[in-house]
mmCIF file of C-alpha atoms in Angstrom:
data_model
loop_
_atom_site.group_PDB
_atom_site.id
_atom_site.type_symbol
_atom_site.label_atom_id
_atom_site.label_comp_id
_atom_site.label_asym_id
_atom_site.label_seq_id
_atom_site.Cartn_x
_atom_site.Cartn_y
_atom_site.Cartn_z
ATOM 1 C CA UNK A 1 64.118 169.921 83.584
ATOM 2 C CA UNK A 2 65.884 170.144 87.269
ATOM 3 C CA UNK A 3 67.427 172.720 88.403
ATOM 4 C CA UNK A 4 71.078 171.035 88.735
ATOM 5 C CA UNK A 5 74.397 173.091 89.259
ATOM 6 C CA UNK A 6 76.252 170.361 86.809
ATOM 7 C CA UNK A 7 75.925 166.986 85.533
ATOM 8 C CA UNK A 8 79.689 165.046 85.693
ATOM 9 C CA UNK A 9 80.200 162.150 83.276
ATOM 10 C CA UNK A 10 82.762 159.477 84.331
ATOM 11 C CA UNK A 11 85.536 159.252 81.829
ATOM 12 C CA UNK A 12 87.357 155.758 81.481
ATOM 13 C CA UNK A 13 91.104 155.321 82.499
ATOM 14 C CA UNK A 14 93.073 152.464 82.207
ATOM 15 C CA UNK A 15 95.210 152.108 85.312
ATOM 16 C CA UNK A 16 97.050 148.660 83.834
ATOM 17 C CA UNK A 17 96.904 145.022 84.320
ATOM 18 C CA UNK A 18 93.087 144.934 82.901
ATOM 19 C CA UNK A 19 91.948 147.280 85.385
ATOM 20 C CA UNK A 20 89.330 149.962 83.950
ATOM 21 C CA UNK A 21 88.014 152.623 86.340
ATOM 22 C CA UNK A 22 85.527 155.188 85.476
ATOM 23 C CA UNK A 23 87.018 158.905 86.518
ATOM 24 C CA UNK A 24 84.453 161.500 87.955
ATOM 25 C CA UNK A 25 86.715 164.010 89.997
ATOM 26 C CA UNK A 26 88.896 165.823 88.934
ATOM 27 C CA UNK A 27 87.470 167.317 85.696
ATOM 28 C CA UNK A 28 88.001 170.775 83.944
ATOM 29 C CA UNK A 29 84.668 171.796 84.767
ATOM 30 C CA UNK A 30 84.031 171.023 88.291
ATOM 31 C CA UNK A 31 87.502 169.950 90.494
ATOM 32 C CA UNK A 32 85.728 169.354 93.626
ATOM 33 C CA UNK A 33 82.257 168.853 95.065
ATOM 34 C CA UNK A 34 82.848 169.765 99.231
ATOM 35 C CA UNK A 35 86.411 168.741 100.052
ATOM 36 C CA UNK A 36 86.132 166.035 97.634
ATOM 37 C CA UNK A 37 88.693 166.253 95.116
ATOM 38 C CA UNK A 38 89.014 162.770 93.414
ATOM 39 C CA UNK A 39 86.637 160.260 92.812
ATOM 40 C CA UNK A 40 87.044 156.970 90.773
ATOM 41 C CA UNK A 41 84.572 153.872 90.065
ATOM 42 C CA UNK A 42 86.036 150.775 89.728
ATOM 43 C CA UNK A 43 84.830 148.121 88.054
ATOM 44 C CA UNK A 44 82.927 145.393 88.486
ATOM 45 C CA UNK A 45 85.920 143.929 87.170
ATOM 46 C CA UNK A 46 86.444 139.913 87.704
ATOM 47 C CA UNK A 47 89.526 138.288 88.419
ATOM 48 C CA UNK A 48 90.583 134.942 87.748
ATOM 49 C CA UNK A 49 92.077 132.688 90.122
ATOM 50 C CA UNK A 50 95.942 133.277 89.857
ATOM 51 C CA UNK A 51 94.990 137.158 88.972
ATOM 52 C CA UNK A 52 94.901 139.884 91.156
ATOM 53 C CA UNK A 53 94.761 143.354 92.172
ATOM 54 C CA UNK A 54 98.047 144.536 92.466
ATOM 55 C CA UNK A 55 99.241 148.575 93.226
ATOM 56 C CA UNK A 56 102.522 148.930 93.933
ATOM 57 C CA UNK A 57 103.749 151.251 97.332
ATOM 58 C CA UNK A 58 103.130 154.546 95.851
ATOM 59 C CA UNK A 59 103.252 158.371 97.819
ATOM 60 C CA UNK A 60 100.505 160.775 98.918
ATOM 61 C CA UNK A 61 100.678 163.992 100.887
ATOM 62 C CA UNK A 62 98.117 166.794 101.948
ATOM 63 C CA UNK A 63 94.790 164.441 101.051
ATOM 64 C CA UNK A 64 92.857 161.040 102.919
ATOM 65 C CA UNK A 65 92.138 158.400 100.862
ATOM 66 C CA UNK A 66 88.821 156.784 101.027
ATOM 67 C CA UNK A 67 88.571 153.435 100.404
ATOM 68 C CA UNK A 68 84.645 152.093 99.968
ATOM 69 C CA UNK A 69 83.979 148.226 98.789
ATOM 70 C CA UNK A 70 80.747 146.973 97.638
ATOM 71 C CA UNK A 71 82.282 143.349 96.166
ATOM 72 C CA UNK A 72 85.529 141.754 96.750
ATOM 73 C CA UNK A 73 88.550 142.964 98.765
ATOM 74 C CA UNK A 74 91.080 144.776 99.130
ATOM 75 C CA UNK A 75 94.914 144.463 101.058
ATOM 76 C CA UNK A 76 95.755 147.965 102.131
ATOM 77 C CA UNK A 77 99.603 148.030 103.339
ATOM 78 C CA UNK A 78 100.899 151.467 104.227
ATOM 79 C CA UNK A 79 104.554 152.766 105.942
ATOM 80 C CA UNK A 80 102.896 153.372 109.024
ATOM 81 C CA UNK A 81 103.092 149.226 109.873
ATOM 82 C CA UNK A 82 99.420 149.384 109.088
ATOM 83 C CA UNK A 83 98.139 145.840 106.939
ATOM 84 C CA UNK A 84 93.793 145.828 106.876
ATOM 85 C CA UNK A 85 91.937 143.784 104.241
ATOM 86 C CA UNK A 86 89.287 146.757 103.155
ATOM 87 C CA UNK A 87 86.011 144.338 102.707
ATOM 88 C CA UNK A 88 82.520 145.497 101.371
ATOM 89 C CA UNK A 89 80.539 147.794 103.917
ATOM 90 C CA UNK A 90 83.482 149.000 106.242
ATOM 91 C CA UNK A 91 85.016 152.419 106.299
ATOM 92 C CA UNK A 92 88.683 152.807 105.260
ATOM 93 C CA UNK A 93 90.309 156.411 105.697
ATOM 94 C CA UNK A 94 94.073 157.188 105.508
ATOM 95 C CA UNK A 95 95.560 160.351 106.421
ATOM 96 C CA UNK A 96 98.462 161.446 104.590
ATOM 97 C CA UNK A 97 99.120 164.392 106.153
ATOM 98 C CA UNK A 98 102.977 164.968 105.599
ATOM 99 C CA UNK A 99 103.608 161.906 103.811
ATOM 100 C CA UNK A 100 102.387 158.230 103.344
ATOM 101 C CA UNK A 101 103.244 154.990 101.484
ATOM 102 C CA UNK A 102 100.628 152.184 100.727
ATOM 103 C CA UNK A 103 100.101 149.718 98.539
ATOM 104 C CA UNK A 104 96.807 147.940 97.233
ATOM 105 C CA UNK A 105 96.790 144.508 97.011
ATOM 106 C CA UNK A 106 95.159 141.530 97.631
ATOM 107 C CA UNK A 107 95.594 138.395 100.369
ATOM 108 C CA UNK A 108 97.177 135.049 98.967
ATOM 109 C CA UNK A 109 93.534 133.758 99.507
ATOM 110 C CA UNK A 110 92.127 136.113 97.208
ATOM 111 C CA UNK A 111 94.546 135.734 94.906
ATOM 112 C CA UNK A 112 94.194 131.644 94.393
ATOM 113 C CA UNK A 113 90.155 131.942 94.170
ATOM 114 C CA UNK A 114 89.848 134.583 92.296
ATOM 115 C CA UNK A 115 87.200 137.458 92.969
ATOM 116 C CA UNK A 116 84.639 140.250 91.208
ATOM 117 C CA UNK A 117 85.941 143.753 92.292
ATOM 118 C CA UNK A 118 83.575 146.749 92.373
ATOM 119 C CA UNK A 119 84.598 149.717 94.691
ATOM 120 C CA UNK A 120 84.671 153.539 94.995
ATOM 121 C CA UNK A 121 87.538 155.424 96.034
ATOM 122 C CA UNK A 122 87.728 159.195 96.748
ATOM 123 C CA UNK A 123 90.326 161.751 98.170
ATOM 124 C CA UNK A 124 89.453 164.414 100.385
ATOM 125 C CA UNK A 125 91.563 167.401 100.156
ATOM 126 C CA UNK A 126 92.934 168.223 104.273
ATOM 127 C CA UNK A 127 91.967 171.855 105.325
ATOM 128 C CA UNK A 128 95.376 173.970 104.868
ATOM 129 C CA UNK A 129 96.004 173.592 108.422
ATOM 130 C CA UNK A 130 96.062 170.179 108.872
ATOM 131 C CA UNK A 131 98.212 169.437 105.463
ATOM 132 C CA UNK A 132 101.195 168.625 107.183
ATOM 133 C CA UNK A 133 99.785 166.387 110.260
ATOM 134 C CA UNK A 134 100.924 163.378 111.048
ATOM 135 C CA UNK A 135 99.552 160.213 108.706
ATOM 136 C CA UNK A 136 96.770 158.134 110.122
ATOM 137 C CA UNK A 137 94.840 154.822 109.258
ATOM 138 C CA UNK A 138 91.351 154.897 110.658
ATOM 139 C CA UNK A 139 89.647 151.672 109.742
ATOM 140 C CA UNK A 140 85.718 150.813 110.484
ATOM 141 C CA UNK A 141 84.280 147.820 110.088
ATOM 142 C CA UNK A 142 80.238 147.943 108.262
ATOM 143 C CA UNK A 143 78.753 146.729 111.608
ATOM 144 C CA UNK A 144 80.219 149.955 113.486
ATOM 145 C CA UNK A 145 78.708 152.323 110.954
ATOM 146 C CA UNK A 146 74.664 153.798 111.473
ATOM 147 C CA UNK A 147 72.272 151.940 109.335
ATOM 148 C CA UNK A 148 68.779 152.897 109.080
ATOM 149 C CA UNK A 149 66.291 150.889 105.957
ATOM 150 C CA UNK A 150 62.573 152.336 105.751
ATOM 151 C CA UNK A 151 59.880 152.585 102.699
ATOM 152 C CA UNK A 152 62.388 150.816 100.241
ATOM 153 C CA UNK A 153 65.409 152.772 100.956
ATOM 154 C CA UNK A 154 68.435 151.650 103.078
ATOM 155 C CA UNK A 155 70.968 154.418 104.201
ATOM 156 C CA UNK A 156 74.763 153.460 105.176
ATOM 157 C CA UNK A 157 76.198 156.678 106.835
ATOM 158 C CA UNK A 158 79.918 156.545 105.857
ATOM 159 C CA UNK A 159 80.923 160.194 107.222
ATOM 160 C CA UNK A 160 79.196 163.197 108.684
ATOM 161 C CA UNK A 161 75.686 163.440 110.102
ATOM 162 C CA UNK A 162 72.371 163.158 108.528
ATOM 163 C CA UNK A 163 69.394 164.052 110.847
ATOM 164 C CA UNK A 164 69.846 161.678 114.353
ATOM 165 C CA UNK A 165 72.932 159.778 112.685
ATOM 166 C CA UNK A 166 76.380 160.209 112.935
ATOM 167 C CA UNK A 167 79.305 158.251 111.661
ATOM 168 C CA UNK A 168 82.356 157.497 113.719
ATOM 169 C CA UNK A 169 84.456 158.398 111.031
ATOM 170 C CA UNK A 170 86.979 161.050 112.150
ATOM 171 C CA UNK A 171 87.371 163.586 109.355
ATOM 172 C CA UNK A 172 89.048 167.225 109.802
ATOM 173 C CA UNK A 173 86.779 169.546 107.316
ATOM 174 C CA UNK A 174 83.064 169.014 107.553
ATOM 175 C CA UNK A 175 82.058 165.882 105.187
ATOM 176 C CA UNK A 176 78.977 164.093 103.995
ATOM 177 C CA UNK A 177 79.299 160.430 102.454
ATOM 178 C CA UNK A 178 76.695 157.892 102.134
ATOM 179 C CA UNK A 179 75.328 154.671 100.637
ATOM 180 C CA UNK A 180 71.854 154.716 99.606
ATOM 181 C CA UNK A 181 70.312 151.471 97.945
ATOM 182 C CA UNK A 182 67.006 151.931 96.606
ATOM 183 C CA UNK A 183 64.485 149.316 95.685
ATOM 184 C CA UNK A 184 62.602 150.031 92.351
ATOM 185 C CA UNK A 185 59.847 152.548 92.842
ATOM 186 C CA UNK A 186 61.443 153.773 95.962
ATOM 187 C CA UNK A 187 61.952 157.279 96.850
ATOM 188 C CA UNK A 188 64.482 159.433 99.168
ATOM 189 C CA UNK A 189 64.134 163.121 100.012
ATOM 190 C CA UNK A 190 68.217 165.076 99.649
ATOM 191 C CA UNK A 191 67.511 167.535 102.054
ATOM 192 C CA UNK A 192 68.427 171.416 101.516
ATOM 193 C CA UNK A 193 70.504 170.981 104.885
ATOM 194 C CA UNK A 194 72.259 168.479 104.020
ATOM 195 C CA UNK A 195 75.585 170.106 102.945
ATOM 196 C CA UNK A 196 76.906 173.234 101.618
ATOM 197 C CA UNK A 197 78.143 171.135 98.601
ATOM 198 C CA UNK A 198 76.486 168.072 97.798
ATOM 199 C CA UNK A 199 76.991 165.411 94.562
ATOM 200 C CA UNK A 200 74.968 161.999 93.764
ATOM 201 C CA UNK A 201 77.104 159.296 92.293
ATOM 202 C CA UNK A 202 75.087 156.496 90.215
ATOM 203 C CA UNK A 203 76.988 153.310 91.380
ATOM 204 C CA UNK A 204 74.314 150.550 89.639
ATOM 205 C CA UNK A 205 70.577 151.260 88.923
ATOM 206 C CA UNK A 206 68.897 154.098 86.901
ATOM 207 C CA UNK A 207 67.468 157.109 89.226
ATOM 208 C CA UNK A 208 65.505 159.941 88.780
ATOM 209 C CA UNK A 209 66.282 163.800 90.588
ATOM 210 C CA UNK A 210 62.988 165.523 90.056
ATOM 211 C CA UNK A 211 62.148 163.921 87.201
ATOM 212 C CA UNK A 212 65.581 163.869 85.564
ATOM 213 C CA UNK A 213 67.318 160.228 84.519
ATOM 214 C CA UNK A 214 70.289 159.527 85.717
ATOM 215 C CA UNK A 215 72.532 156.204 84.779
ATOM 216 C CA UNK A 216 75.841 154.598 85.947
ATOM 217 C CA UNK A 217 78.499 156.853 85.412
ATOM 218 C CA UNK A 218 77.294 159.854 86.229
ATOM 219 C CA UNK A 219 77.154 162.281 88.918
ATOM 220 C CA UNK A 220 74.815 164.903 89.254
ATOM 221 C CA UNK A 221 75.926 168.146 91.158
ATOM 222 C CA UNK A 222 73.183 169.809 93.470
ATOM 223 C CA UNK A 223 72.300 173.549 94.224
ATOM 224 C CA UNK A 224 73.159 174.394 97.945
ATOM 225 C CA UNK A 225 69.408 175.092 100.241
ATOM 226 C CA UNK A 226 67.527 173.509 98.007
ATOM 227 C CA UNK A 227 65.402 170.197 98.423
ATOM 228 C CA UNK A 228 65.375 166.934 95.699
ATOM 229 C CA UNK A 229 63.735 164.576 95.247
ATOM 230 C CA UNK A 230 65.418 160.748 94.680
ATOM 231 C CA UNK A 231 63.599 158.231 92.638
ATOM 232 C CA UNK A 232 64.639 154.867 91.821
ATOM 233 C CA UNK A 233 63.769 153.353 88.240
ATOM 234 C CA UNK A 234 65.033 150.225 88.698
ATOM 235 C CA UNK A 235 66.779 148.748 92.155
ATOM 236 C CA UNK A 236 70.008 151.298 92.406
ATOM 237 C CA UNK A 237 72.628 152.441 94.460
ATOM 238 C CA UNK A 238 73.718 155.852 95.002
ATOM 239 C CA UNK A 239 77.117 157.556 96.476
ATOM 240 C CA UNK A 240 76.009 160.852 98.322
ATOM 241 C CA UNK A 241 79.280 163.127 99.077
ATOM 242 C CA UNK A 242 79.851 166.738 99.714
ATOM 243 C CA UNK A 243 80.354 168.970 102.969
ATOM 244 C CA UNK A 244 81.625 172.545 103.141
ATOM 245 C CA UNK A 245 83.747 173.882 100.146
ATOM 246 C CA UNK A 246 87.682 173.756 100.108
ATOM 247 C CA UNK A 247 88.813 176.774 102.130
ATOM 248 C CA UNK A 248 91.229 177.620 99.069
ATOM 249 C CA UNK A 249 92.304 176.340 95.712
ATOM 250 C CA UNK A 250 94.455 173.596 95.614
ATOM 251 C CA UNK A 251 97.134 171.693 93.132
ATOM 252 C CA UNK A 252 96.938 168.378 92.500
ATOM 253 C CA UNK A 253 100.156 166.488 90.773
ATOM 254 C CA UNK A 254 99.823 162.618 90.389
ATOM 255 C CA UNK A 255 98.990 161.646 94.281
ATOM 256 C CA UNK A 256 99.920 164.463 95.514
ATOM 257 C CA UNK A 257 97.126 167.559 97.043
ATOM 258 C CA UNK A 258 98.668 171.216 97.974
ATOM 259 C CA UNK A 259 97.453 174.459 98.491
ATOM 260 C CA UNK A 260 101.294 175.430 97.889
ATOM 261 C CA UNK A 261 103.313 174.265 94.266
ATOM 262 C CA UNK A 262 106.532 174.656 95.931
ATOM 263 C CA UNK A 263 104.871 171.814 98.224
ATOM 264 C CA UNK A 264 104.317 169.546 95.598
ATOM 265 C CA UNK A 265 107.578 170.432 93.684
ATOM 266 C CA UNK A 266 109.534 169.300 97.497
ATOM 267 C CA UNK A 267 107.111 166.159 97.391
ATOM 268 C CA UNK A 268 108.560 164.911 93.887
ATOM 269 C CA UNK A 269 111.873 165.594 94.931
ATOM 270 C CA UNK A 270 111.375 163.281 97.959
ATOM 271 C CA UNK A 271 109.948 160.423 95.629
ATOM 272 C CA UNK A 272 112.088 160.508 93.534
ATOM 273 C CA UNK A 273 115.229 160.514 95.445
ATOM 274 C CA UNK A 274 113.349 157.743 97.807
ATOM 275 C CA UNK A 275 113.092 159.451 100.855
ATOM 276 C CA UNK A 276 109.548 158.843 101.987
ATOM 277 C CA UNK A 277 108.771 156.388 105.110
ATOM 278 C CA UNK A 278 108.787 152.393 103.489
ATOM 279 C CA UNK A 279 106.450 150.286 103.999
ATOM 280 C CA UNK A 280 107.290 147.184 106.112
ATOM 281 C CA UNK A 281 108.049 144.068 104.184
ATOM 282 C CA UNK A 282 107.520 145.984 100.414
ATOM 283 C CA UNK A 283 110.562 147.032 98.269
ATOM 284 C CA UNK A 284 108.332 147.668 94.931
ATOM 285 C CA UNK A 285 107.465 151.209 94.405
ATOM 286 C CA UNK A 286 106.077 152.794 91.341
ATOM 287 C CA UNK A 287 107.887 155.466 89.660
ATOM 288 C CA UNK A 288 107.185 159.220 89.319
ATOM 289 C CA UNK A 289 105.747 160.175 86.735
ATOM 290 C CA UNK A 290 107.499 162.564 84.283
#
């Protein structure tokens, strides 16, 4: 059998309104993979015409959001004035930093046609110096990001470097993220070099690591310096994240990522007595939990 440091199985969570995602990171056994700390699959979930989408302004501090579409769309709002429909192939990466609204949404467009929804979305914990910078949208459409297809295998590089390509993604803490579609019989080499910390995410498909099976749903945790070997079963597509470990333990409450609980503690108080930045045009806001 390989030689894996962990295999992570999603667990489902209903976030309302019909929407089902499958929850990878955090879990008791394994709270981050690189500075990875959250990592949710959602759907394929279709949506009638007249139904939507619909996340309500809500806070985050000390953690990006990552945003990654591979159907449908998304209407990211957020207090810095920011609006950007997040479509399938681009790179969407918000900064909280000291403090952020958004809201997730869709456009009246999407809303009256309807749409199939099937996304990843992942926080990445800031290193402790940068926990209090200032917020930041960084969006990137799929045509600016490196693309390189050969024996079977196409690679989208969403963040950090792989051999000769880089993404233009700013990030603050070293960080790996890819999109790897695989035809059926087609192989891919994860390189020992590749990260300090490294995770595969089955997205669609059924793939093999060195002879292992691996399904939708699960995520498969590598050993640092060591080469594996990818195989896909069927046509798939794979998430491959990681980068250098979190330079500390760190508390997560709700949306909110500190290496400091009195941090966090400050961060409720400032929800719940309304005091974060609003976003433009949105008086909705969703409540904190208790």
């Amino acid at each position: 059998m390989t030689d894996l440091a962990l295999v992570l199985d999603g667990k489902a969570r209903d976030l309302g309104g019909g929407m089902m995602v499958r929850r990878i990171l955090p879990q008791a056994v394994r709270r981050s993979v690189g500075p990875f700390v959250f990592y949710d699959h959602i759907g394929p979930v279709d949506f009638a015409p007249g139904e939507a989408l619909e996340v309500r302004p809500h806070p985050h501090i000390g953690l990006e959001t990552v945003t990654y579409c591979f159907e449908g769309e998304i209407l990211h709002r957020d207090s810095l004035g920011i609006v950007q429909p997040i479509q399938p192939g681009a790179m969407n990466w918000m900064t909280a930093g000291r403090g952020i609204v958004h809201s997730e949404r869709v456009t009246d467009a999407v809303r009256a046609s309807g749409q199939r929804l099937h996304a990843v979305q992942a926080w990445v914990a800031l290193p402790q110096a940068d926990e209090e910078c200032d917020p930041a949208f960084h969006h990137h459409p799929a045509a600016d990001l490196p693309v390189v297809s050969q024996d079977g295998v196409t690679l989208r590089l969403l963040a950090g470097r792989i051999g000769a390509l880089r993404s233009p993604v700013p990030t603050k803490t070293e960080t790996l993220y890819a999109d790897l579609s695989l035809d059926a019989g087609a192989c891919y080499t994860l390189g020992a070099d590749l990260a300090e910390e490294r995770a595969i995410y089955v997205v669609d498909g059924t793939v093999y690591i060195d002879g292992q099976r691996f399904s939708v749903g699960q995520m498969p945790v590598l050993h640092p310096n060591t080469d594996y070997s990818l195989l896909a079963e069927e046509a798939s597509r794979v998430m491959l994240l990681g980068g250098a470990p979190l330079d500390g333990p760190r508390t997560m409450f709700w949306n909110f990522v500190s290496s400091r609980k009195e941090r966090i503690e400050q961060a409720k108080d400032e929800w719940r007595a309304q005091s974060f930045p609003k976003i433009p045009g949105e008086t909705e806001f969703i409540p904190l939990p208790e």
